[in-house]
Amino acid sequence: MLHKTLVYRDAQIAYYFAENKEKETILLLHPAFADHEIFEAQTESFMEDYQVIAVDMPGHGDSQIKGRNVTLKDMPAILHQIMSDHEISALHIVGVSMGSLVAQAFADRYPERVKSVTMVGGYSIHKANEQILKAQKKEGLKWLGYMLFSMKKFRDHVISVSCYTDRCRTVFRRGIGKFHRKSFSVMSGMNSFFRKQDTPVRYPLLIIVGQQDQQMIREAANTIHKLEKGSQLAVLPAAGHCANLDAPEEFNRLVKDFLLDQ
């Protein structure tokens, strides 16, 4: 994949692009603290049949940000600009954890630009998210405590709750190694993603969750599947939070089969 750079408000946003203009496009959005490498098994597989984009979000991977001019709240606009630069009218999005929140926020703001969303280890930005948001705030305080005293302990903790396999732990460790104390400033503004909406989402939705993920995340997946009547739910037995990297072969098959039906 080619390393590309988008300049957005004087910040350099790195993304990786496998061009194939004759094919549909898949956009890959990583979880918090990781980077595009978390999708190494997907890019290799999806490139055969799709044009693929993997973005390093602000403060992550190669998208290191100085100051507070650009944060995660800007991701929908950043993605829209990348699509415009490459003349992509609409695409499929695969988002893991935080990446799934960004995917939903983008689809909410630019519904005509989204063909489908695959949510991995995530929850809804529109409904039935009160309990998980409370739990996320508690987890955030734990992150802060680790971060203040030891970035190593912070990284070890995040990896332990994100991965079930050694392969996942190895790849995640590379990505989180690029996330520093100063990077936390980019995490602000995501509250703007959340908008209550009782009606079903307008895009085809595939929900994937690892059986080894936290119970709270598994319950969130079941809840959104029940509320989004047209959605599909898949549980991967040998996978944790980053199911795409814990069980890549099964994950890739599920996503490809889902996209073929769209």
XYZ file of C-alpha atoms in Angstrom:
262
model
C 0.000 0.000 0.000
C 1.167 3.513 -0.788
C 1.809 5.902 2.096
C -0.201 9.084 1.501
C -0.552 12.300 3.483
C -3.544 14.609 3.820
C -2.896 18.109 5.138
C -5.835 19.098 7.315
C -5.651 22.388 9.253
C -1.851 22.279 9.007
C -1.805 18.749 10.478
C -0.465 15.827 8.462
C -2.796 12.838 8.459
C -1.171 9.629 7.232
C -3.145 7.029 5.348
C -2.349 3.980 3.267
C -3.896 3.410 -0.128
C -4.125 0.400 -2.424
C -5.565 1.932 -5.573
C -7.970 -0.053 -7.707
C -10.360 2.443 -9.278
C -12.417 -0.198 -11.051
C -13.398 -1.791 -7.727
C -15.470 -0.736 -4.727
C -13.588 0.839 -1.809
C -13.152 -0.449 1.747
C -12.079 2.014 4.449
C -10.379 0.535 7.531
C -10.512 2.402 10.875
C -8.327 1.171 13.738
C -9.060 1.044 17.494
C -7.754 3.585 19.998
C -3.978 3.565 20.555
C -3.237 1.226 17.618
C -2.635 2.198 13.985
C -3.250 0.963 10.434
C -0.995 -2.081 10.959
C -3.790 -3.683 12.984
C -5.341 -4.428 9.579
C -2.320 -6.122 8.019
C -4.264 -9.360 7.472
C -7.228 -7.489 5.979
C -5.354 -5.262 3.532
C -3.549 -8.236 2.044
C -6.810 -10.139 1.581
C -9.122 -7.294 0.530
C -6.710 -5.826 -2.037
C -7.535 -8.711 -4.361
C -11.107 -7.515 -4.889
C -11.326 -3.971 -3.520
C -9.653 -0.607 -3.402
C -8.436 -0.260 0.206
C -7.749 2.731 2.457
C -6.384 2.474 6.009
C -6.072 5.699 8.001
C -3.856 6.535 10.972
C -6.172 8.722 13.028
C -4.855 11.913 14.703
C -2.272 11.156 17.393
C -1.951 7.538 16.251
C 0.652 5.801 14.117
C 2.242 8.171 11.632
C -0.356 10.926 12.193
C 1.428 12.697 15.034
C -0.255 15.995 15.898
C 1.203 19.112 17.518
C -1.238 21.156 19.577
C -5.013 20.785 19.744
C -6.101 22.109 16.355
C -6.982 18.612 15.119
C -8.552 15.901 17.275
C -10.634 12.787 16.760
C -13.778 14.892 16.443
C -12.429 15.956 13.036
C -12.332 12.412 11.665
C -15.607 12.588 9.670
C -14.363 15.704 7.856
C -10.923 14.146 7.331
C -12.441 11.021 5.787
C -14.695 13.114 3.578
C -11.651 15.012 2.306
C -9.735 11.801 1.546
C -12.707 10.503 -0.429
C -12.962 13.754 -2.368
C -9.242 13.765 -3.151
C -9.544 10.294 -4.693
C -12.942 10.899 -6.309
C -14.628 8.149 -4.280
C -18.377 8.659 -4.204
C -19.216 6.011 -1.583
C -17.497 3.174 0.269
C -17.742 0.350 2.783
C -16.325 0.984 6.273
C -14.796 -1.522 8.684
C -14.201 -0.028 12.132
C -12.726 -1.704 15.203
C -13.714 -0.418 18.662
C -13.104 3.362 18.516
C -12.926 3.002 14.750
C -16.504 1.731 14.760
C -17.645 4.917 16.524
C -15.914 7.022 13.875
C -17.514 4.867 11.172
C -20.992 5.479 12.578
C -20.346 9.205 13.003
C -19.214 9.470 9.388
C -22.272 7.544 8.200
C -24.494 9.804 10.295
C -23.066 12.981 8.754
C -22.535 11.727 5.217
C -25.139 8.980 4.695
C -24.910 9.174 0.913
C -21.186 8.330 1.065
C -21.575 5.017 2.935
C -22.493 1.661 1.373
C -22.160 -0.436 4.536
C -20.614 -0.488 8.007
C -18.892 -3.393 9.738
C -18.657 -2.786 13.482
C -16.073 -4.786 15.444
C -16.052 -4.723 19.245
C -18.143 -1.563 19.243
C -21.469 -0.139 20.334
C -24.096 2.234 18.978
C -23.621 6.010 18.961
C -27.397 6.358 18.638
C -29.097 4.091 21.153
C -28.775 1.833 24.233
C -25.272 3.051 25.091
C -25.719 4.601 28.557
C -24.218 1.728 30.565
C -21.258 1.174 28.308
C -20.461 4.902 28.251
C -20.367 4.911 32.061
C -18.035 1.919 32.008
C -15.861 3.624 29.396
C -15.471 6.668 31.660
C -14.247 4.421 34.479
C -11.833 2.735 32.089
C -10.618 6.160 30.982
C -9.740 7.049 34.574
C -7.782 3.805 34.816
C -5.898 4.726 31.623
C -5.123 8.138 33.086
C -3.731 6.606 36.258
C -1.473 4.254 34.322
C -0.403 7.006 31.937
C 0.619 9.439 34.691
C 2.952 6.960 36.342
C 4.046 4.537 33.634
C 3.383 4.469 29.902
C 4.643 0.889 29.914
C 1.921 -0.146 32.369
C -0.630 1.765 30.306
C 0.425 0.013 27.104
C 0.526 -3.401 28.776
C -2.982 -2.904 30.168
C -4.469 -1.815 26.848
C -2.878 -4.754 25.040
C -4.176 -7.181 27.677
C -7.805 -6.096 27.161
C -7.515 -5.744 23.375
C -5.931 -9.024 22.308
C -6.531 -12.727 22.798
C -3.659 -14.107 20.695
C 0.100 -13.568 20.622
C -0.146 -12.374 17.038
C -2.527 -9.604 18.042
C -0.381 -8.620 21.016
C 2.712 -8.320 18.826
C 1.058 -6.130 16.194
C -0.831 -4.001 18.717
C 2.375 -3.372 20.663
C 4.011 -1.906 17.554
C 1.138 0.509 17.074
C 0.695 1.578 20.690
C 4.426 2.229 20.876
C 3.759 5.323 18.726
C 1.119 6.626 21.139
C 2.642 8.950 23.748
C 1.440 11.047 26.675
C 1.107 14.092 24.450
C -1.095 12.053 22.106
C -3.947 12.021 24.636
C -4.920 15.572 23.696
C -6.314 14.285 20.379
C -8.864 12.065 22.131
C -11.153 15.004 22.905
C -14.358 15.871 21.111
C -15.752 12.416 20.464
C -18.867 13.299 22.460
C -19.994 15.123 19.331
C -20.400 11.726 17.634
C -23.259 10.670 19.905
C -26.741 11.559 18.708
C -29.875 9.834 19.941
C -31.872 8.230 17.179
C -34.632 5.679 17.649
C -35.059 4.802 13.985
C -32.875 2.083 12.411
C -29.658 3.108 10.695
C -29.956 3.490 6.941
C -26.937 1.399 5.956
C -26.356 -2.372 5.945
C -24.703 -3.252 9.260
C -22.515 -6.232 10.149
C -21.661 -6.596 13.842
C -18.667 -8.763 14.732
C -17.588 -9.528 18.290
C -15.034 -11.885 19.794
C -16.329 -14.494 22.222
C -13.284 -13.723 24.401
C -14.035 -9.990 24.510
C -15.359 -8.375 27.695
C -18.919 -9.320 28.625
C -19.975 -5.672 28.389
C -18.893 -5.526 24.735
C -20.564 -8.838 23.891
C -23.804 -7.634 25.461
C -23.586 -4.363 23.525
C -23.228 -6.317 20.278
C -26.327 -8.381 21.059
C -28.292 -5.281 22.018
C -27.540 -3.330 18.865
C -28.283 -6.409 16.751
C -31.745 -6.634 18.318
C -32.394 -2.911 17.876
C -31.094 -2.710 14.306
C -33.509 -5.144 12.682
C -31.665 -5.446 9.397
C -28.259 -6.055 10.954
C -26.204 -9.242 10.974
C -24.296 -10.521 14.028
C -21.288 -12.833 14.032
C -19.409 -14.113 17.088
C -15.842 -15.368 16.622
C -15.034 -18.038 19.257
C -11.237 -17.661 19.283
C -11.096 -13.865 19.264
C -11.036 -11.011 21.736
C -11.617 -7.286 21.264
C -9.575 -6.961 18.060
C -11.298 -9.899 16.401
C -9.911 -8.969 12.983
C -6.386 -9.736 14.161
C -7.122 -12.573 16.578
C -9.027 -14.589 13.941
C -8.159 -12.991 10.580
C -9.139 -15.810 8.228
C -12.640 -16.209 9.658
C -13.023 -12.446 9.963
C -12.059 -11.819 6.342
C -14.465 -14.491 5.120
C -17.334 -12.974 7.101
C -16.706 -9.470 5.790
C -16.291 -10.595 2.186
C -19.495 -12.636 2.299
C -21.356 -9.695 3.821
C -20.099 -7.267 1.182
C -21.025 -9.600 -1.663
C -24.658 -9.365 -0.539
C -24.707 -5.561 -0.684
